Tab-separated table of C-alpha atoms and ligand atoms in Angstrom:
chain	number	residue	atom	x	y	z
A	1	MET	CA	-46.444	-17.929	-5.118
A	2	LYS	CA	-49.786	-16.310	-4.404
A	3	LYS	CA	-52.047	-15.832	-7.407
A	4	LYS	CA	-52.297	-12.147	-8.246
A	5	ILE	CA	-55.609	-10.752	-9.422
A	6	LEU	CA	-56.113	-7.200	-10.634
A	7	VAL	CA	-59.583	-5.802	-9.952
A	8	THR	CA	-60.247	-2.480	-11.716
A	9	GLY	CA	-62.821	-0.064	-10.295
A	10	GLY	CA	-62.633	-1.752	-6.891
A	11	ALA	CA	-63.440	1.452	-4.989
A	12	GLY	CA	-66.834	1.706	-6.686
A	13	PHE	CA	-70.127	0.094	-5.786
A	14	ILE	CA	-69.888	-3.420	-7.251
A	15	GLY	CA	-66.074	-3.493	-7.294
A	16	SER	CA	-65.885	-2.953	-3.529
A	17	HIS	CA	-68.170	-5.951	-2.955
A	18	VAL	CA	-66.076	-8.081	-5.336
A	19	ILE	CA	-62.860	-7.062	-3.557
A	20	ARG	CA	-64.344	-7.760	-0.113
A	21	GLN	CA	-65.519	-11.201	-1.196
A	22	PHE	CA	-62.230	-12.206	-2.851
A	23	VAL	CA	-59.964	-10.829	-0.090
A	24	ASN	CA	-61.931	-12.604	2.645
A	25	LYS	CA	-62.570	-15.850	0.797
A	26	TYR	CA	-59.194	-16.382	-0.861
A	27	PRO	CA	-56.288	-15.734	1.528
A	28	ASP	CA	-54.061	-17.477	-1.053
A	29	TYR	CA	-54.721	-14.785	-3.644
A	30	HIS	CA	-53.300	-11.291	-3.593
A	31	ILE	CA	-55.949	-8.822	-4.727
A	32	PHE	CA	-54.879	-5.534	-6.316
A	33	ASN	CA	-57.469	-2.773	-6.526
A	34	LEU	CA	-56.713	-0.325	-9.348
A	35	ASP	CA	-58.956	2.724	-9.204
A	36	LYS	CA	-58.739	6.328	-10.350
A	37	LEU	CA	-61.049	7.438	-7.533
A	38	THR	CA	-63.455	9.431	-9.655
A	39	TYR	CA	-66.544	10.900	-7.960
A	40	ALA	CA	-67.882	7.300	-7.842
A	41	GLY	CA	-64.815	5.729	-6.224
A	42	ASN	CA	-64.488	5.871	-2.467
A	43	LEU	CA	-61.916	4.070	-0.316
A	44	GLU	CA	-64.316	4.291	2.641
A	45	ASN	CA	-66.163	1.452	0.878
A	46	LEU	CA	-63.266	-0.862	1.776
A	47	LYS	CA	-62.382	0.267	5.301
A	48	ASP	CA	-63.094	-3.177	6.755
A	49	ILE	CA	-60.497	-4.963	4.587
A	50	GLU	CA	-57.930	-2.255	3.817
A	51	ASP	CA	-55.382	-3.644	6.302
A	52	LYS	CA	-55.542	-7.233	5.095
A	53	GLU	CA	-52.199	-8.685	4.000
A	54	ASN	CA	-53.563	-9.986	0.714
A	55	TYR	CA	-54.897	-6.594	-0.431
A	56	THR	CA	-53.168	-3.662	-2.156
A	57	PHE	CA	-54.719	-0.439	-3.422
A	58	VAL	CA	-53.154	1.245	-6.457
A	59	LYS	CA	-54.393	4.678	-7.512
A	60	GLY	CA	-54.316	4.955	-11.293
A	61	ASP	CA	-56.167	5.476	-14.531
A	62	ILE	CA	-56.933	2.570	-16.883
A	63	ASN	CA	-56.394	5.028	-19.748
A	64	ASP	CA	-52.783	5.754	-18.752
A	65	ASP	CA	-51.078	3.249	-21.061
A	66	ALA	CA	-47.487	3.625	-19.780
A	67	PHE	CA	-48.593	3.328	-16.172
A	68	ILE	CA	-50.800	0.286	-16.870
A	69	LEU	CA	-48.075	-1.512	-18.812
A	70	ASP	CA	-45.568	-0.875	-16.002
A	71	LEU	CA	-48.027	-2.206	-13.433
A	72	PHE	CA	-48.610	-5.391	-15.455
A	73	LYS	CA	-44.827	-5.810	-15.911
A	74	LYS	CA	-44.142	-5.329	-12.221
A	75	GLU	CA	-46.914	-7.497	-10.810
A	76	GLN	CA	-47.349	-10.187	-13.493
A	77	PHE	CA	-51.060	-10.643	-12.786
A	78	ASP	CA	-52.648	-14.055	-13.271
A	79	GLY	CA	-56.065	-12.577	-13.860
A	80	VAL	CA	-57.974	-9.357	-14.377
A	81	ILE	CA	-61.532	-8.616	-13.256
A	82	HIS	CA	-62.418	-5.418	-15.065
A	83	LEU	CA	-65.153	-3.262	-13.543
A	84	ALA	CA	-63.769	0.275	-13.884
A	85	ALA	CA	-66.197	2.320	-15.933
A	86	GLU	CA	-68.364	5.368	-16.120
A	87	SER	CA	-71.646	3.764	-15.105
A	88	HIS	CA	-74.518	6.266	-14.936
A	89	VAL	CA	-76.884	6.602	-17.923
A	90	ASP	CA	-77.878	10.221	-17.143
A	91	ARG	CA	-74.233	11.302	-17.054
A	92	SER	CA	-73.667	9.544	-20.393
A	93	ILE	CA	-76.453	11.648	-21.915
A	94	ALA	CA	-74.789	14.799	-20.575
A	95	ASN	CA	-71.251	13.777	-21.643
A	96	PRO	CA	-71.014	10.819	-24.047
A	97	THR	CA	-67.323	11.261	-24.888
A	98	GLU	CA	-66.178	10.571	-21.334
A	99	PHE	CA	-67.910	7.181	-21.630
A	100	VAL	CA	-66.110	6.320	-24.860
A	101	VAL	CA	-62.769	7.249	-23.334
A	102	THR	CA	-63.124	5.279	-20.089
A	103	ASN	CA	-65.324	2.379	-21.144
A	104	VAL	CA	-64.032	1.699	-24.660
A	105	LEU	CA	-60.472	3.028	-24.810
A	106	GLY	CA	-59.754	2.120	-21.183
A	107	THR	CA	-60.829	-1.478	-21.805
A	108	VAL	CA	-58.712	-1.721	-24.959
A	109	ASN	CA	-55.755	-0.321	-23.039
A	110	LEU	CA	-56.084	-3.052	-20.403
A	111	LEU	CA	-56.437	-5.716	-23.104
A	112	ASN	CA	-53.260	-4.439	-24.773
A	113	ALA	CA	-51.318	-4.616	-21.507
A	114	ALA	CA	-52.588	-8.151	-20.774
A	115	LYS	CA	-51.750	-9.270	-24.325
A	116	HIS	CA	-48.282	-7.737	-24.142
A	117	ILE	CA	-47.372	-9.234	-20.784
A	118	TRP	CA	-49.023	-12.619	-21.165
A	119	LYS	CA	-47.673	-12.822	-24.737
A	120	ASP	CA	-49.023	-16.063	-26.062
A	121	ASN	CA	-48.553	-17.911	-22.818
A	122	TYR	CA	-52.115	-17.900	-21.608
A	123	GLU	CA	-51.922	-20.939	-19.315
A	124	GLY	CA	-53.884	-20.167	-16.128
A	125	LYS	CA	-54.652	-16.603	-17.234
A	126	ARG	CA	-58.045	-14.940	-17.501
A	127	PHE	CA	-59.440	-11.521	-18.494
A	128	TYR	CA	-62.914	-11.133	-16.999
A	129	HIS	CA	-64.945	-8.241	-18.380
A	130	VAL	CA	-67.915	-7.138	-16.271
A	131	SER	CA	-70.739	-5.769	-18.402
A	132	THR	CA	-74.406	-4.936	-18.291
A	133	ASP	CA	-77.727	-6.194	-19.649
A	134	GLU	CA	-78.270	-2.706	-21.100
A	135	VAL	CA	-76.216	-3.720	-24.186
A	136	TYR	CA	-79.228	-5.790	-25.324
A	137	GLY	CA	-81.468	-2.736	-25.572
A	138	SER	CA	-85.081	-2.701	-24.478
A	139	LEU	CA	-87.728	-5.428	-24.198
A	140	GLY	CA	-91.473	-5.087	-24.745
A	141	GLU	CA	-93.952	-6.464	-22.225
A	142	THR	CA	-92.705	-10.051	-22.608
A	143	GLY	CA	-89.507	-12.026	-23.233
A	144	TYR	CA	-86.038	-12.117	-21.685
A	145	PHE	CA	-82.469	-11.286	-22.686
A	146	THR	CA	-80.454	-14.459	-23.323
A	147	GLU	CA	-76.768	-14.683	-24.214
A	148	GLU	CA	-77.877	-14.932	-27.872
A	149	THR	CA	-79.930	-11.720	-27.881
A	150	ARG	CA	-78.691	-9.267	-30.521
A	151	TYR	CA	-76.904	-6.202	-29.146
A	152	ASP	CA	-79.066	-3.077	-29.533
A	153	PRO	CA	-77.833	-0.362	-27.153
A	154	HIS	CA	-79.675	2.954	-26.970
A	155	SER	CA	-77.853	5.173	-24.462
A	156	PRO	CA	-74.270	6.413	-24.808
A	157	TYR	CA	-73.543	4.352	-21.660
A	158	SER	CA	-74.883	1.097	-23.094
A	159	ALA	CA	-73.302	1.813	-26.495
A	160	SER	CA	-69.909	2.240	-24.828
A	161	LYS	CA	-70.333	-0.977	-22.806
A	162	ALA	CA	-71.465	-2.851	-25.953
A	163	SER	CA	-68.399	-1.608	-27.779
A	164	SER	CA	-66.100	-2.706	-24.949
A	165	ASP	CA	-67.728	-6.179	-24.971
A	166	HIS	CA	-67.053	-6.438	-28.716
A	167	PHE	CA	-63.407	-5.514	-28.199
A	168	VAL	CA	-62.962	-8.175	-25.506
A	169	ARG	CA	-64.460	-10.807	-27.857
A	170	ALA	CA	-62.345	-9.509	-30.747
A	171	TYR	CA	-59.167	-9.981	-28.669
A	172	HIS	CA	-60.307	-13.539	-27.942
A	173	ASP	CA	-61.055	-14.314	-31.581
A	174	THR	CA	-57.989	-12.536	-32.995
A	175	PHE	CA	-55.300	-12.997	-30.330
A	176	ASN	CA	-56.647	-15.953	-28.302
A	177	MET	CA	-57.084	-13.731	-25.233
A	178	PRO	CA	-58.547	-15.993	-22.523
A	179	MET	CA	-61.688	-14.122	-21.535
A	180	VAL	CA	-65.166	-14.326	-20.076
A	181	ILE	CA	-67.888	-11.673	-20.070
A	182	SER	CA	-70.917	-11.365	-17.841
A	183	ASN	CA	-73.919	-9.126	-18.448
A	184	CYS	CA	-75.814	-8.333	-15.278
A	185	SER	CA	-79.099	-6.616	-14.490
A	186	ASN	CA	-79.557	-3.618	-12.124
A	187	ASN	CA	-77.768	-4.064	-8.808
A	188	TYR	CA	-78.848	-2.724	-5.436
A	189	GLY	CA	-77.180	-2.787	-2.033
A	190	SER	CA	-74.757	-0.949	0.235
A	191	TYR	CA	-72.119	1.542	-0.992
A	192	GLN	CA	-73.991	2.545	-4.171
A	193	PHE	CA	-73.469	6.181	-5.108
A	194	PRO	CA	-76.733	8.108	-4.547
A	195	GLU	CA	-77.223	9.109	-8.169
A	196	LYS	CA	-78.750	5.692	-9.012
A	197	LEU	CA	-82.431	5.140	-8.267
A	198	LEU	CA	-82.468	3.299	-4.924
A	199	PRO	CA	-79.779	5.111	-2.900
A	200	LEU	CA	-80.924	8.466	-4.344
A	201	PHE	CA	-84.502	7.865	-3.263
A	202	ILE	CA	-83.485	6.462	0.141
A	203	ASN	CA	-81.424	9.604	0.744
A	204	ASN	CA	-84.206	11.904	-0.453
A	205	ILE	CA	-86.825	10.201	1.732
A	206	ARG	CA	-84.422	10.477	4.651
A	207	ASN	CA	-84.117	14.222	3.985
A	208	LYS	CA	-87.805	14.688	3.031
A	209	LYS	CA	-86.844	15.804	-0.482
A	210	PRO	CA	-88.918	15.188	-3.662
A	211	LEU	CA	-88.590	11.793	-5.379
A	212	PRO	CA	-88.092	12.551	-9.100
A	213	VAL	CA	-89.822	9.749	-11.037
A	214	TYR	CA	-88.959	9.830	-14.745
A	215	GLY	CA	-91.975	9.802	-17.086
A	216	LYS	CA	-94.860	7.775	-15.703
A	217	GLY	CA	-92.655	5.419	-13.709
A	218	GLU	CA	-93.660	2.525	-15.952
A	219	ASN	CA	-90.187	1.344	-16.928
A	220	VAL	CA	-89.244	-2.088	-15.647
A	221	ARG	CA	-85.890	-3.200	-14.219
A	222	ASP	CA	-84.704	-6.595	-12.929
A	223	TRP	CA	-83.041	-6.043	-9.546
A	224	LEU	CA	-80.237	-8.175	-8.087
A	225	TRP	CA	-78.552	-7.838	-4.696
A	226	VAL	CA	-74.962	-6.702	-5.252
A	227	VAL	CA	-73.569	-9.440	-2.983
A	228	ASP	CA	-75.195	-12.011	-5.272
A	229	HIS	CA	-73.592	-10.331	-8.287
A	230	ALA	CA	-70.201	-10.582	-6.567
A	231	ARG	CA	-70.909	-14.286	-5.860
A	232	ALA	CA	-71.712	-14.809	-9.533
A	233	ILE	CA	-68.468	-13.075	-10.554
A	234	ASP	CA	-66.567	-15.415	-8.222
A	235	VAL	CA	-68.225	-18.496	-9.780
A	236	ILE	CA	-67.738	-17.305	-13.369
A	237	TYR	CA	-64.135	-16.234	-12.771
A	238	HIS	CA	-63.287	-19.714	-11.488
A	239	GLN	CA	-65.574	-21.991	-13.502
A	240	GLY	CA	-66.798	-20.056	-16.553
A	241	LYS	CA	-65.775	-21.495	-19.899
A	242	GLN	CA	-63.134	-19.590	-21.839
A	243	GLY	CA	-64.600	-17.232	-24.461
A	244	GLU	CA	-68.151	-17.463	-23.079
A	245	THR	CA	-70.744	-14.954	-21.972
A	246	TYR	CA	-72.998	-15.415	-18.935
A	247	ASN	CA	-76.111	-13.414	-18.139
A	248	ILE	CA	-76.698	-12.633	-14.457
A	249	GLY	CA	-80.083	-11.591	-13.107
A	250	GLY	CA	-82.470	-11.871	-10.218
A	251	HIS	CA	-85.746	-12.926	-11.876
A	252	ASN	CA	-87.031	-9.955	-9.982
A	253	GLU	CA	-88.783	-7.460	-12.208
A	254	TRP	CA	-90.282	-4.275	-10.832
A	255	LYS	CA	-92.055	-1.398	-12.492
A	256	ASN	CA	-90.236	1.701	-11.166
A	257	ILE	CA	-93.356	3.179	-9.563
A	258	ASP	CA	-94.225	-0.075	-7.749
A	259	LEU	CA	-90.664	-0.374	-6.479
A	260	ILE	CA	-90.694	3.249	-5.314
A	261	LYS	CA	-94.004	2.756	-3.478
A	262	LEU	CA	-92.631	-0.352	-1.758
A	263	LEU	CA	-89.520	1.598	-0.766
A	264	CYS	CA	-91.685	4.400	0.630
A	265	LYS	CA	-93.604	1.871	2.742
A	266	VAL	CA	-90.419	0.288	4.107
A	267	MET	CA	-88.925	3.710	4.869
A	268	ASP	CA	-92.073	4.966	6.648
A	269	LYS	CA	-91.873	1.926	8.914
A	270	LYS	CA	-88.135	2.244	9.576
A	271	LEU	CA	-88.297	6.002	10.186
A	272	GLU	CA	-91.478	5.680	12.261
A	273	ARG	CA	-93.340	8.062	9.982
A	274	GLU	CA	-97.089	8.005	9.246
A	275	PRO	CA	-97.988	5.377	6.606
A	276	GLY	CA	-98.177	7.204	3.247
A	277	GLU	CA	-95.934	10.102	4.304
A	278	SER	CA	-93.006	9.246	1.999
A	279	GLU	CA	-95.264	8.569	-1.006
A	280	LYS	CA	-96.277	12.230	-0.854
A	281	LEU	CA	-92.727	13.064	-1.958
A	282	ILE	CA	-93.217	11.354	-5.350
A	283	THR	CA	-92.873	13.934	-8.126
A	284	TYR	CA	-93.219	13.035	-11.798
A	285	VAL	CA	-90.539	14.736	-13.895
A	286	LYS	CA	-89.529	14.827	-17.562
A	287	ASP	CA	-88.629	11.393	-18.866
A	288	ARG	CA	-85.036	10.363	-19.556
A	289	ALA	CA	-84.183	10.672	-23.274
A	290	GLY	CA	-84.089	7.251	-24.970
A	291	HIS	CA	-85.386	5.624	-21.777
A	292	ASP	CA	-85.368	1.811	-22.228
A	293	LEU	CA	-88.773	0.387	-21.307
A	294	ARG	CA	-87.905	-2.986	-19.853
A	295	TYR	CA	-84.875	-5.119	-18.932
A	296	ALA	CA	-85.262	-8.762	-17.889
A	297	ILE	CA	-82.589	-11.424	-17.766
A	298	ASP	CA	-82.723	-15.127	-18.473
A	299	ALA	CA	-79.927	-16.406	-16.211
A	300	SER	CA	-80.587	-20.111	-16.839
A	301	LYS	CA	-77.181	-20.728	-18.473
A	302	LEU	CA	-75.408	-19.561	-15.315
A	303	SER	CA	-77.688	-21.553	-13.051
A	304	GLU	CA	-77.656	-24.769	-15.148
A	305	GLU	CA	-73.950	-24.785	-16.075
A	306	LEU	CA	-72.381	-23.277	-12.972
A	307	GLY	CA	-75.046	-23.769	-10.287
A	308	TRP	CA	-75.399	-20.101	-9.301
A	309	GLU	CA	-78.682	-18.814	-7.859
A	310	PRO	CA	-79.501	-15.550	-6.040
A	311	SER	CA	-79.264	-16.032	-2.266
A	312	VAL	CA	-81.845	-13.541	-0.984
A	313	GLN	CA	-85.416	-12.653	-1.855
A	314	PHE	CA	-85.909	-9.037	-2.898
A	315	GLU	CA	-87.988	-7.928	0.099
A	316	GLU	CA	-85.247	-9.183	2.433
A	317	GLY	CA	-82.464	-7.612	0.347
A	318	LEU	CA	-84.310	-4.290	0.256
A	319	GLU	CA	-84.699	-4.259	4.059
A	320	ILE	CA	-80.981	-5.037	4.533
A	321	THR	CA	-80.144	-2.246	2.086
A	322	VAL	CA	-82.416	0.370	3.672
A	323	ASP	CA	-81.041	-0.523	7.131
A	324	TRP	CA	-77.481	-0.107	5.837
A	325	TYR	CA	-78.119	3.410	4.456
A	326	LEU	CA	-79.985	4.483	7.582
A	327	ASN	CA	-77.168	3.186	9.790
A	328	ASN	CA	-74.557	4.816	7.559
A	329	GLY	CA	-75.967	8.325	7.285
A	330	LYS	CA	-72.452	9.692	7.599
A	331	TRP	CA	-71.338	7.811	4.474
A	332	LEU	CA	-74.319	9.291	2.609
A	333	ASP	CA	-73.611	12.787	3.927
A	334	ASN	CA	-69.930	12.518	2.962
A	335	VAL	CA	-70.544	11.427	-0.608
A	336	THR	CA	-73.343	13.925	-1.177
A	337	SER	CA	-71.374	17.003	-0.189
A	338	GLY	CA	-69.309	19.186	-2.533
A	339	ALA	CA	-69.425	18.293	-6.220
A	340	TYR	CA	-72.561	16.204	-5.716
A	341	GLN	CA	-74.609	19.331	-4.988
A	342	GLN	CA	-73.707	20.798	-8.359
A	343	TYR	CA	-74.478	17.523	-10.129
A	344	TYR	CA	-77.861	17.365	-8.454
A	345	GLU	CA	-78.743	20.898	-9.498
A	346	ASP	CA	-77.676	20.249	-13.119
A	347	GLN	CA	-79.692	17.026	-13.379
A	348	TYR	CA	-82.898	17.917	-11.618
A	349	GLU	CA	-83.435	21.676	-11.196
A	350	LYS	CA	-84.111	22.010	-14.933
A	351	ARG	CA	-86.430	18.984	-15.247
B	401	NAD	P1	-69.385	2.741	-10.065
B	401	NAD	O1	-69.625	3.964	-10.906
B	401	NAD	O2	-69.946	2.679	-8.691
B	401	NAD	O3	-67.812	2.482	-9.925
B	401	NAD	C1	-66.914	2.642	-10.990
B	401	NAD	C2	-65.505	2.649	-10.416
B	401	NAD	O4	-64.582	2.772	-11.511
B	401	NAD	C3	-65.239	3.852	-9.484
B	401	NAD	O5	-64.570	3.401	-8.326
B	401	NAD	C4	-64.348	4.763	-10.304
B	401	NAD	O6	-63.442	5.528	-9.514
B	401	NAD	C5	-63.601	3.751	-11.179
B	401	NAD	N1	-63.096	4.343	-12.430
B	401	NAD	C6	-63.799	5.112	-13.304
B	401	NAD	N2	-62.987	5.507	-14.319
B	401	NAD	C7	-61.765	4.953	-14.072
B	401	NAD	C8	-60.521	4.978	-14.769
B	401	NAD	N3	-60.378	5.673	-15.901
B	401	NAD	N4	-59.487	4.285	-14.253
B	401	NAD	C9	-59.633	3.580	-13.085
B	401	NAD	N5	-60.764	3.543	-12.376
B	401	NAD	C10	-61.829	4.222	-12.872
B	401	NAD	O7	-69.894	1.535	-10.971
B	401	NAD	P2	-70.611	0.162	-10.550
B	401	NAD	O8	-72.053	0.390	-10.476
B	401	NAD	O9	-69.881	-0.431	-9.395
B	401	NAD	O10	-70.325	-0.705	-11.865
B	401	NAD	C11	-69.127	-1.454	-11.999
B	401	NAD	C12	-69.149	-2.186	-13.319
B	401	NAD	O11	-70.281	-3.033	-13.384
B	401	NAD	C13	-69.261	-1.251	-14.532
B	401	NAD	O12	-68.433	-1.755	-15.556
B	401	NAD	C14	-70.721	-1.314	-14.922
B	401	NAD	O13	-70.886	-1.108	-16.307
B	401	NAD	C15	-71.063	-2.746	-14.529
B	401	NAD	N6	-72.481	-2.994	-14.164
B	401	NAD	C16	-73.123	-2.201	-13.236
B	401	NAD	C17	-74.428	-2.482	-12.873
B	401	NAD	C18	-75.157	-1.672	-11.817
B	401	NAD	O14	-76.345	-1.909	-11.579
B	401	NAD	N7	-74.506	-0.760	-11.128
B	401	NAD	C19	-75.103	-3.550	-13.468
B	401	NAD	C20	-74.430	-4.345	-14.424
B	401	NAD	C21	-73.108	-4.043	-14.754
B	402	TYD	P1	-80.801	3.890	-12.658
B	402	TYD	O1	-80.610	3.555	-11.219
B	402	TYD	O2	-80.180	5.149	-13.186
B	402	TYD	O3	-80.332	2.615	-13.489
B	402	TYD	P2	-80.457	2.297	-15.083
B	402	TYD	O4	-80.905	3.507	-15.801
B	402	TYD	O5	-79.068	1.921	-15.435
B	402	TYD	O6	-81.453	1.174	-15.174
B	402	TYD	O7	-82.367	3.977	-12.948
B	402	TYD	C1	-83.229	2.892	-12.694
B	402	TYD	C2	-84.609	3.259	-13.224
B	402	TYD	O8	-85.122	4.356	-12.442
B	402	TYD	C3	-84.588	3.767	-14.661
B	402	TYD	O9	-85.751	3.310	-15.340
B	402	TYD	C4	-84.611	5.265	-14.538
B	402	TYD	C5	-85.412	5.511	-13.251
B	402	TYD	N1	-85.026	6.709	-12.478
B	402	TYD	C6	-86.001	7.635	-12.087
B	402	TYD	O10	-87.213	7.471	-12.373
B	402	TYD	N2	-85.608	8.743	-11.374
B	402	TYD	C7	-84.303	8.973	-11.046
B	402	TYD	O11	-84.002	10.027	-10.418
B	402	TYD	C8	-83.312	8.016	-11.436
B	402	TYD	C9	-81.870	8.221	-11.104
B	402	TYD	C10	-83.721	6.900	-12.156
């Protein structure tokens, strides 16, 4: 019997990379992709593997308890890798409740289904919850988030992810649910919806539109190539210790404005524009409310215990990423039509 793994949110940015990696690397597993296909979910992200024998897409909502329980009953999954979530901080400021529903209640609903179906027979089973470094709050100029850092979320997004992490741990402590959690830093790479910093700015430079930098652009993020995140998820899913948390990060901190200037330089070169042309698009706009100053991850537990390290340097990863968006202009045009236009107006016209 093939091992069956349920990946939730597999049509999104990180989920599609996880699915691609697992489907290609593990022909002995059957990978199920459960996704509601919200604005952020796109089956085009998986075109290259959609016909593989060991892959099945299931359209559904993690909040639909009857549907989820039926799916667990029917397929008897060996493991769950849970990525489905509302994931954009600015949207969470505009509509916090949606984040509680999907990220907190949706996670609890999946835990209930796993608990019900696995009963107390947890041999070979695993519930892997994919989370974010944003649960730890904001750092000053120095220091790193470790697995022991106290949770201190500030945005409705990070508060909802923190809450979901607590529920996963509570199911472990109360019901012996076999689980692991990972908390990762900012990802970049192909197939990211252009509401997040890098794909948004790549698309705007491409279309010669203003680059809206929040505040003074002094906030710092630690950037990791999405393929390396998917590699870490693979390692942790297979070798992580039951009940443990692993931080994942790139040791790659960038002040937003420095990152944006580097991106402008790379784009000028790729688009054969005059040096400095894209930088002229930089426009400082009103800061994000509750904007965390700095995120930085100490990933030494993952590297020392499980031997994971990032595989590419940032400059190389950024070039690969820019090339991908420039070669996939149609993907960008498709996802930025329709409802996206309205979103863009709501977020930025008033700033
Ligand atoms: P994304 O927004 O690109 O994708 C989310 C996916 O979840 C979409 O395909 C969407 O259709 C699906 N989804 C949303 N609500 C659903 C529901 N109710 N039922 C079923 N499917 C639903 O997000 P992402 O950036 O790929 O993030 C994936 C996970 O990784 C999230 O849990 C996020 O918190 C976490 N994470 C993201 C980052 C990052 O930099 N993007 C960093 C660390 C952790
Ligand atoms: P984002 O990609 O939304 O990720 P997160 O908020 O989860 O870290 O934003 C990354 C950084 O870029 C963050 O400090 C906010 C900033 N930012 C801008 O300056 N302008 C923008 O239009 C966006 C979307 C983000």
